[in-house]
Tab-separated table of C-alpha atoms and ligand atoms in Angstrom:
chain	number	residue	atom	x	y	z
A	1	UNK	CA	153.271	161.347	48.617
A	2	UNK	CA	151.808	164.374	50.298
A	3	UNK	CA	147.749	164.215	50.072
A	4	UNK	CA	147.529	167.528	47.308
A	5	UNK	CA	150.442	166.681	45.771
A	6	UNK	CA	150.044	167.559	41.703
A	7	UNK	CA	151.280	163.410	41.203
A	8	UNK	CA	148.048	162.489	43.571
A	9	UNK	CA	145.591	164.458	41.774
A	10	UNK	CA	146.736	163.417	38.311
A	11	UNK	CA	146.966	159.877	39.809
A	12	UNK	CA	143.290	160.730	41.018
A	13	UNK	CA	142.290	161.774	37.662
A	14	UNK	CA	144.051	159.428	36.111
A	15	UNK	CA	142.285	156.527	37.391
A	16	UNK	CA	138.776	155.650	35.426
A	17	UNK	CA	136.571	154.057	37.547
A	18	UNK	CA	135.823	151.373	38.251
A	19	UNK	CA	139.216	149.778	36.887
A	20	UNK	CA	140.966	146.731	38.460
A	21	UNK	CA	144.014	147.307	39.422
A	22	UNK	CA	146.744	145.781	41.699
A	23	UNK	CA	148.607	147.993	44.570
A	24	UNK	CA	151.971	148.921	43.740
A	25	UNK	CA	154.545	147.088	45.511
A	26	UNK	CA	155.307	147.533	48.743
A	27	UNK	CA	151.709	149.378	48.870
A	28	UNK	CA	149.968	146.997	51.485
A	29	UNK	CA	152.288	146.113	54.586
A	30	UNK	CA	150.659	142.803	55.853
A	31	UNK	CA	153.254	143.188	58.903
A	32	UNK	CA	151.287	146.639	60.181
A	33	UNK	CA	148.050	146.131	61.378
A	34	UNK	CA	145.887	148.562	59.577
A	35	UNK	CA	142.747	150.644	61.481
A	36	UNK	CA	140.362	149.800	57.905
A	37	UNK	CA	140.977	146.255	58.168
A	38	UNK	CA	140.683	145.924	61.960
A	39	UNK	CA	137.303	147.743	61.450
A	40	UNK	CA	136.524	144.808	58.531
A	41	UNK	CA	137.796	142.197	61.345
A	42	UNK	CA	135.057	143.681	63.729
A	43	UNK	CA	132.162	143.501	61.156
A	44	UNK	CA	133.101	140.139	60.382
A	45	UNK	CA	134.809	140.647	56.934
A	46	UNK	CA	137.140	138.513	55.200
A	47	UNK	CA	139.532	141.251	54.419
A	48	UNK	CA	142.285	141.341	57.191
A	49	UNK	CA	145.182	139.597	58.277
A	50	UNK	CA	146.446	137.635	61.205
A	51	UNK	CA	148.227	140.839	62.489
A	52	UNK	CA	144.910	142.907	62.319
A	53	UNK	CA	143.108	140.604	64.079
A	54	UNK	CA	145.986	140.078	66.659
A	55	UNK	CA	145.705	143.594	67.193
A	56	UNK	CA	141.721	143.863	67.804
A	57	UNK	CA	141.621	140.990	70.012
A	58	UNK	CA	144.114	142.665	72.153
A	59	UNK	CA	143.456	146.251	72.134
A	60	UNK	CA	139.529	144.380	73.152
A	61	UNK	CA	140.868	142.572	75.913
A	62	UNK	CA	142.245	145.929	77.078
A	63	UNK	CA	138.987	147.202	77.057
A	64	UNK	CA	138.846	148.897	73.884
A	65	UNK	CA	136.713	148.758	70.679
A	66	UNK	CA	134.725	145.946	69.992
A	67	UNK	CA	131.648	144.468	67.093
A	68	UNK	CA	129.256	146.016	68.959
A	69	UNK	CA	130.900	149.436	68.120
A	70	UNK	CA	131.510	148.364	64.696
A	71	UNK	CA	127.782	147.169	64.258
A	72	UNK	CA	126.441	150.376	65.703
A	73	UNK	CA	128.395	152.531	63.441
A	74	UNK	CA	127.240	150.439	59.977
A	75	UNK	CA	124.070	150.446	61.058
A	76	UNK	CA	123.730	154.465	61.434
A	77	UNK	CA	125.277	154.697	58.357
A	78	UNK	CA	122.298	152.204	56.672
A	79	UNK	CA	119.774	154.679	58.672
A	80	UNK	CA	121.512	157.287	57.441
A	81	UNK	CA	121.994	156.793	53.797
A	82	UNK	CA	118.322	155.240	53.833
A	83	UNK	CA	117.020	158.776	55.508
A	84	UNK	CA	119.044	160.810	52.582
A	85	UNK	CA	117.468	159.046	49.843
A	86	UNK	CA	113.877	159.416	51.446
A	87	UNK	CA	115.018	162.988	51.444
A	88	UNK	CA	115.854	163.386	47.610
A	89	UNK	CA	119.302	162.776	47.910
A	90	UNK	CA	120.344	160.696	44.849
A	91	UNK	CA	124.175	161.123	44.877
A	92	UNK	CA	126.595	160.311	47.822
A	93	UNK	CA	130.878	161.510	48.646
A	94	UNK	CA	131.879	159.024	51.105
A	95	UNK	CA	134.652	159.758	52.793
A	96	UNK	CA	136.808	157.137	54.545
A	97	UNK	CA	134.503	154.962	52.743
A	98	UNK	CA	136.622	151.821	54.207
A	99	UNK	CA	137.022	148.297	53.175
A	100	UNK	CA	133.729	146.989	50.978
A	101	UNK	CA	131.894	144.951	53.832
A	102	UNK	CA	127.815	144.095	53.481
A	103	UNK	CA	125.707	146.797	53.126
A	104	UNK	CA	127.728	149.383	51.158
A	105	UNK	CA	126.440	153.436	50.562
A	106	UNK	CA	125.900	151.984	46.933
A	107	UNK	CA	124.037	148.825	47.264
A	108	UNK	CA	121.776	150.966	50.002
A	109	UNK	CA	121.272	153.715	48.329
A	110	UNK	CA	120.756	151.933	45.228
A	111	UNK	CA	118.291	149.439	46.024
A	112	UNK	CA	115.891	152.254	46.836
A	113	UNK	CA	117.137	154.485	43.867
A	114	UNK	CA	118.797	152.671	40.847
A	115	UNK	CA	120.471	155.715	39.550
A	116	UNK	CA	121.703	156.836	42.851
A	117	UNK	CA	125.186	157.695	42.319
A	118	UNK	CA	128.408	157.159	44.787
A	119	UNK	CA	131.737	158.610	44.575
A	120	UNK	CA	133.897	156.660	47.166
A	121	UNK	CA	137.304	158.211	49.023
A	122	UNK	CA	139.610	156.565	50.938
A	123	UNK	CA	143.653	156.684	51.999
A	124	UNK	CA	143.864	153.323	52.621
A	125	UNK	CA	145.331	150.664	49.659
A	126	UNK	CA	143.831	147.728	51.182
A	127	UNK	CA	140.359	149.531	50.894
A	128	UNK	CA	140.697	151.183	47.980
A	129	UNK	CA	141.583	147.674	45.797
A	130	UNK	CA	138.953	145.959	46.927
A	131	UNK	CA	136.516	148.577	46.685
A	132	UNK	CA	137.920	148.863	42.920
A	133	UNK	CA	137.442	145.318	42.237
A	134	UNK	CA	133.558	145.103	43.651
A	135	UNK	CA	132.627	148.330	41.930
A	136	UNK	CA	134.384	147.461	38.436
A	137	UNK	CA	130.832	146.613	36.915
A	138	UNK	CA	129.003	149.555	38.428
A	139	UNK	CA	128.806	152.594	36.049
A	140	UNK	CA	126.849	154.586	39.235
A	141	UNK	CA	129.992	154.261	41.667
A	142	UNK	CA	133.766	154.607	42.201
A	143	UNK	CA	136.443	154.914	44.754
A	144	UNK	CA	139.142	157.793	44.808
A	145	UNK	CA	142.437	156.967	46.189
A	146	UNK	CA	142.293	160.210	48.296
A	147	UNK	CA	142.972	161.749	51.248
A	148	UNK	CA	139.870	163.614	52.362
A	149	UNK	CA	142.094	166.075	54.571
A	150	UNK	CA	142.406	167.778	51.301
A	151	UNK	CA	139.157	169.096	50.462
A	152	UNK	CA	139.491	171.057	47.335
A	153	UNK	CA	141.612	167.907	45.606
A	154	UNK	CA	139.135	165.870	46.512
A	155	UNK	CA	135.812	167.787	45.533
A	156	UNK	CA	138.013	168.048	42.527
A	157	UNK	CA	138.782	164.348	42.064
A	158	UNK	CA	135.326	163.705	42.448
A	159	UNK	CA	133.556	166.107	40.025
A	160	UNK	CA	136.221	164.605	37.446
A	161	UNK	CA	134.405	160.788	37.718
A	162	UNK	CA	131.934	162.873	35.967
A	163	UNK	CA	129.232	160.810	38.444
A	164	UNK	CA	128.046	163.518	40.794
A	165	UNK	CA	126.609	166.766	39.577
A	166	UNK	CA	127.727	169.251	42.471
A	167	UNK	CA	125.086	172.208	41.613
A	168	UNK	CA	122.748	169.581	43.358
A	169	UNK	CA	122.260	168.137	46.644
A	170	UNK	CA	124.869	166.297	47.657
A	171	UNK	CA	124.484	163.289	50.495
A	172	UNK	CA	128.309	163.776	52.636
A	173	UNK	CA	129.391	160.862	54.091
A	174	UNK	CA	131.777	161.405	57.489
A	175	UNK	CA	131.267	157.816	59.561
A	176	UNK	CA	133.592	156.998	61.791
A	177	UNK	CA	136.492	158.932	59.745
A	178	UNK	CA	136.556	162.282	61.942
A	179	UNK	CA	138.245	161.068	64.703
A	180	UNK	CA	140.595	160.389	62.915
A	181	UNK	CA	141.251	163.898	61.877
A	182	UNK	CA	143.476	165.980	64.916
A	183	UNK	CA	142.776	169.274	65.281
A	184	UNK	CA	145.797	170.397	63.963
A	185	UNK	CA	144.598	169.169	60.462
A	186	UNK	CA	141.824	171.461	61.009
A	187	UNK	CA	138.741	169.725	61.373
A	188	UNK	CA	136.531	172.539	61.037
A	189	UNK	CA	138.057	174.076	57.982
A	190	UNK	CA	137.431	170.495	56.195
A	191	UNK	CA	133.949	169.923	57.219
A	192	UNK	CA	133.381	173.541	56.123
A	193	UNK	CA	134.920	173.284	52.283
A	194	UNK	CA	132.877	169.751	52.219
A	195	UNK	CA	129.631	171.703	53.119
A	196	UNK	CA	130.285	174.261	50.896
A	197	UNK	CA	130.288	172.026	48.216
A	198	UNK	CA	126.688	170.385	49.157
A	199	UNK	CA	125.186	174.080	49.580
A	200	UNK	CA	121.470	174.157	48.168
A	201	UNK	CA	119.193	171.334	49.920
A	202	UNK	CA	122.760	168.803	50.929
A	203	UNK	CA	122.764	166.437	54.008
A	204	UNK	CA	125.684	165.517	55.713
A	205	UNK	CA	125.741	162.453	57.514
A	206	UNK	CA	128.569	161.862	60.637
A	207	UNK	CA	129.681	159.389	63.134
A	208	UNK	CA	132.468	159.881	65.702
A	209	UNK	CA	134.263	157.954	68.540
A	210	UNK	CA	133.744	159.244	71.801
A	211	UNK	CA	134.737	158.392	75.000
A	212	UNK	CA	132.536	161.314	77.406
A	213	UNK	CA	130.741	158.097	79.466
A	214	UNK	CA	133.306	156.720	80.104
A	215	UNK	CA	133.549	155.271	84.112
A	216	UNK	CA	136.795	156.182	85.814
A	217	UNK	CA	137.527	151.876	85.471
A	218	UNK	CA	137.098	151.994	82.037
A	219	UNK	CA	138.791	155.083	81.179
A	220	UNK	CA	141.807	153.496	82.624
A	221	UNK	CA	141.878	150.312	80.788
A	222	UNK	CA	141.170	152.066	77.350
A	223	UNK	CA	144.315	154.113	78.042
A	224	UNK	CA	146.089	150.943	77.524
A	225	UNK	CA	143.766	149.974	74.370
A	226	UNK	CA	144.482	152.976	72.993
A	227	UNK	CA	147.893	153.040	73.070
A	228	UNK	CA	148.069	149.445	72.592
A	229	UNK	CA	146.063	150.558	68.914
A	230	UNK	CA	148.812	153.615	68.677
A	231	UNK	CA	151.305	151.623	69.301
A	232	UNK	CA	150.435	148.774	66.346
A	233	UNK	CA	148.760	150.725	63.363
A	234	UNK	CA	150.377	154.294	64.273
A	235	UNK	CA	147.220	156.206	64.047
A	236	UNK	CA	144.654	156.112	67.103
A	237	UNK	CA	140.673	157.283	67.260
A	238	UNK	CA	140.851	160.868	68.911
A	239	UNK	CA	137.863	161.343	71.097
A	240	UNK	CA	135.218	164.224	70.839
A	241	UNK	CA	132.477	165.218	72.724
A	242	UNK	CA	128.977	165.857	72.151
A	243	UNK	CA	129.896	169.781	72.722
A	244	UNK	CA	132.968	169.264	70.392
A	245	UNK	CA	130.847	168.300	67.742
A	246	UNK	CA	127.701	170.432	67.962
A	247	UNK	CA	130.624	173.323	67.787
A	248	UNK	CA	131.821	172.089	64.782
A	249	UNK	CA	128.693	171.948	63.038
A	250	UNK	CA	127.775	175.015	64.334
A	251	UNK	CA	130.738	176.711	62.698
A	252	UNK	CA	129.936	175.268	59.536
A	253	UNK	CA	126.536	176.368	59.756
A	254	UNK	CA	124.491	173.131	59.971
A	255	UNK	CA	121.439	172.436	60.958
A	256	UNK	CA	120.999	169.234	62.854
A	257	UNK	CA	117.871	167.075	61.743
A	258	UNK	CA	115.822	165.587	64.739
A	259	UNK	CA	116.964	163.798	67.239
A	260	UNK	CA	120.607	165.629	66.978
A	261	UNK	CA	123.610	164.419	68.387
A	262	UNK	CA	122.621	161.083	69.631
A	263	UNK	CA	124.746	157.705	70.361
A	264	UNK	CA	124.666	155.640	67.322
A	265	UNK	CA	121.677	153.040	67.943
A	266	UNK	CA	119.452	156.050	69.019
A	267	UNK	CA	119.500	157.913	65.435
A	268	UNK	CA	116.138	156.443	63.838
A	269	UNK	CA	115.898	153.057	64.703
A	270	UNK	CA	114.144	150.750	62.486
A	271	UNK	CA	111.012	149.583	63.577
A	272	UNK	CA	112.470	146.120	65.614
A	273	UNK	CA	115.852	147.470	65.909
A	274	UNK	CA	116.933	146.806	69.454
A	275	UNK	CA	117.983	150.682	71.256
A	276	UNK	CA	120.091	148.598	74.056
A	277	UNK	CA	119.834	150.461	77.944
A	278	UNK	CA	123.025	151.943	77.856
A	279	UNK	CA	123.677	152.955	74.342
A	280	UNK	CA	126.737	154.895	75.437
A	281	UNK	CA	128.258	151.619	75.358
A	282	UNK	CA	128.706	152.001	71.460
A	283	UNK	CA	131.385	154.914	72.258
A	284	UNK	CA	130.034	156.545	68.668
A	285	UNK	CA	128.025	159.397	68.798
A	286	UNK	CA	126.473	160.305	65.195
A	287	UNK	CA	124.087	163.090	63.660
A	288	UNK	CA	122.532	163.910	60.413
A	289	UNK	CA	122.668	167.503	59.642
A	290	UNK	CA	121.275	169.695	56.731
A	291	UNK	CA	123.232	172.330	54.571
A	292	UNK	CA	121.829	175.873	55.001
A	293	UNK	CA	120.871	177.120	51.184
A	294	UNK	CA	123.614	180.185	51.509
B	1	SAM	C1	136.487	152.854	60.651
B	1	SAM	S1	136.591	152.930	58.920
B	1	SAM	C2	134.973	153.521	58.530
B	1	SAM	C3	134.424	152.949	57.243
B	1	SAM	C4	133.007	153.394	56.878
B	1	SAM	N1	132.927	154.849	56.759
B	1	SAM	C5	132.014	152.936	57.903
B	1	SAM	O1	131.682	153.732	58.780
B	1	SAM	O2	131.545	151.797	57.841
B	1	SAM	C6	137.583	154.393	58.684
B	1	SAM	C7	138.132	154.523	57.263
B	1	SAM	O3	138.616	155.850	57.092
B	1	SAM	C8	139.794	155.787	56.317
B	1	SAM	N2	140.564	157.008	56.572
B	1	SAM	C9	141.157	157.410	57.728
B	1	SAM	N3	141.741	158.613	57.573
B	1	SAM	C10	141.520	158.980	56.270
B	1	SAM	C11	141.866	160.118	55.494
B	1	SAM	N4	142.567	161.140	56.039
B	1	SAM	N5	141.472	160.169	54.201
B	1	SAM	C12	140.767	159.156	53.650
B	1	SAM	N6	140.405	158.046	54.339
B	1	SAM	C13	140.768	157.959	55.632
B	1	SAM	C14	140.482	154.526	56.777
B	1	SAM	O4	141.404	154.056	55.796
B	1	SAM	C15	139.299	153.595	56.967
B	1	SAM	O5	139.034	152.865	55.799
């Protein structure tokens, strides 16, 4: 079904949240290894299969993608969700929300704000069930069976749950989902209808693969993990450089909040949080950015 399809968005509307359901059949192909349960498998998460964790452990011997990555991402995002809430922020669009591991936007955000609300969004059935099933007793969160490539369906979707309000701020939630957006899906154009959307005092929050340090040595062995990863799930992480992204915020008229475009463990540590030497090694280079007013 194509993502702004009239059957998605009436499926999308369709769905109250918060309701169980099961995938339809045929929905979740155990025999594909799947990029949002390979990311669970790196984090430690109990919801993946033998082939996704065939896959990691291979595309990882080739170099490629690793927990450390995986750690350094969720642990922006905690920063980063913790940060929007500090700011005022009290409602949250996630999108590629992924599978529900520890330390979800909701349980974050709502253990320093009980009526912090979070609208969820993800393509992915595997993610999307779960994230159904944990959030069926939450009246303050949801998921959206989405694809966040279409903006306007989504933003539409979402003010349908009835749980954010969009003529406040809005906290957007882009962690390590971008790169998985080409550039002929028109990256900018999305980030731009999302920002729209959060005009009037929003933060938007984003992580993104990277591979700009990247040795000569290492660049050649993560050709092979990445095709490896191509090969297996038929999607792949497309890199983008600090300049990439500061252009794409630029365009969209952001406003990066101090200390800008830095690799993942360098974005507000927590006091104790260990910053390691080379934080390049986390390939994931993530910024928190405010929404002009106009
Ligand atoms: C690496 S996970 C990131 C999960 C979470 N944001 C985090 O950082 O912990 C990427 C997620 O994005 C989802 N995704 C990828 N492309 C998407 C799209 N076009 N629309 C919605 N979700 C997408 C995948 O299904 C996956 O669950």
């Amino acid at each position: 079904m194509l993502p702004n399809s009239p059957d998605r968005e009436d499926q999308m509307a369709a769905e109250p949240h918060g309701a169980p359901t099961t995938p339809a059949p045929g929905a979740i192909d155990m025999s594909v290894p799947n990029p949002a349960r390979i990311y669970d498998y790196l984090l430690g998460g109990a919801h993946n299969f033998a082939v996704d964790r065939e896959t990691a452990d291979r595309v990882m011997a080739a170099g490629k993608v690793g927990p450390k990555i995986a750690w350094a991402n969720r642990s922006f995002l905690r920063r980063a969700v913790r940060y929007m809430i500090a700011s005022g922020i009290d409602q949250f669009l996630d999108l590629g929300s992924g599978i529900p591991t520890v330390g979800n936007v909701h349980e974050i955000a709502q253990a320093a704000n009980p009526a912090a609300r979070v609208v969820y969004v993800d393509s992915d059935p595997v993610a999307v069930t779960h994230a159904r099933q944990l959030l069926a007793d939450n009246d303050h969160a949801t998921i959206l069976d989405a694809d966040l490539r279409d903006a306007d369906a989504v933003l539409r979707a979402a003010d349908r749950t009835g749980l954010l309000d969009l003529s406040r701020p809005l906290g957007i939630l882009l962690v390590a989902v971008f790169h998985f957006v080409p550039d002929s899906a028109d990256p900018a154009g999305i980030l731009h209808r999302y920002c729209a959307a959060a005009r009037g005092g929003g933060l938007l929050a984003l992580s993104h693969y990277t591979d700009e340090a990247y040795s000569a040595e290492k660049r050649e062995l993560s050709k092979v993990g990445v095709q490896e990863y191509q090969e297996r799930t038929r999607t792949a992480p497309i890199s983008r450089h600090r300049d990439q992204l500061a252009e794409l915020l630029a365009g969209a008229g952001l406003d990066l909040v101090e200390p800008g475009i830095v690799w993942a463990p360098q974005w507000r540590p927590d006091p104790g949080d260990e910053v390691p030497d080379d934080p390049s090694d986390t390939e994931i280079r993530a910024l928190v950015a405010r929404v002009p007013a106009h």
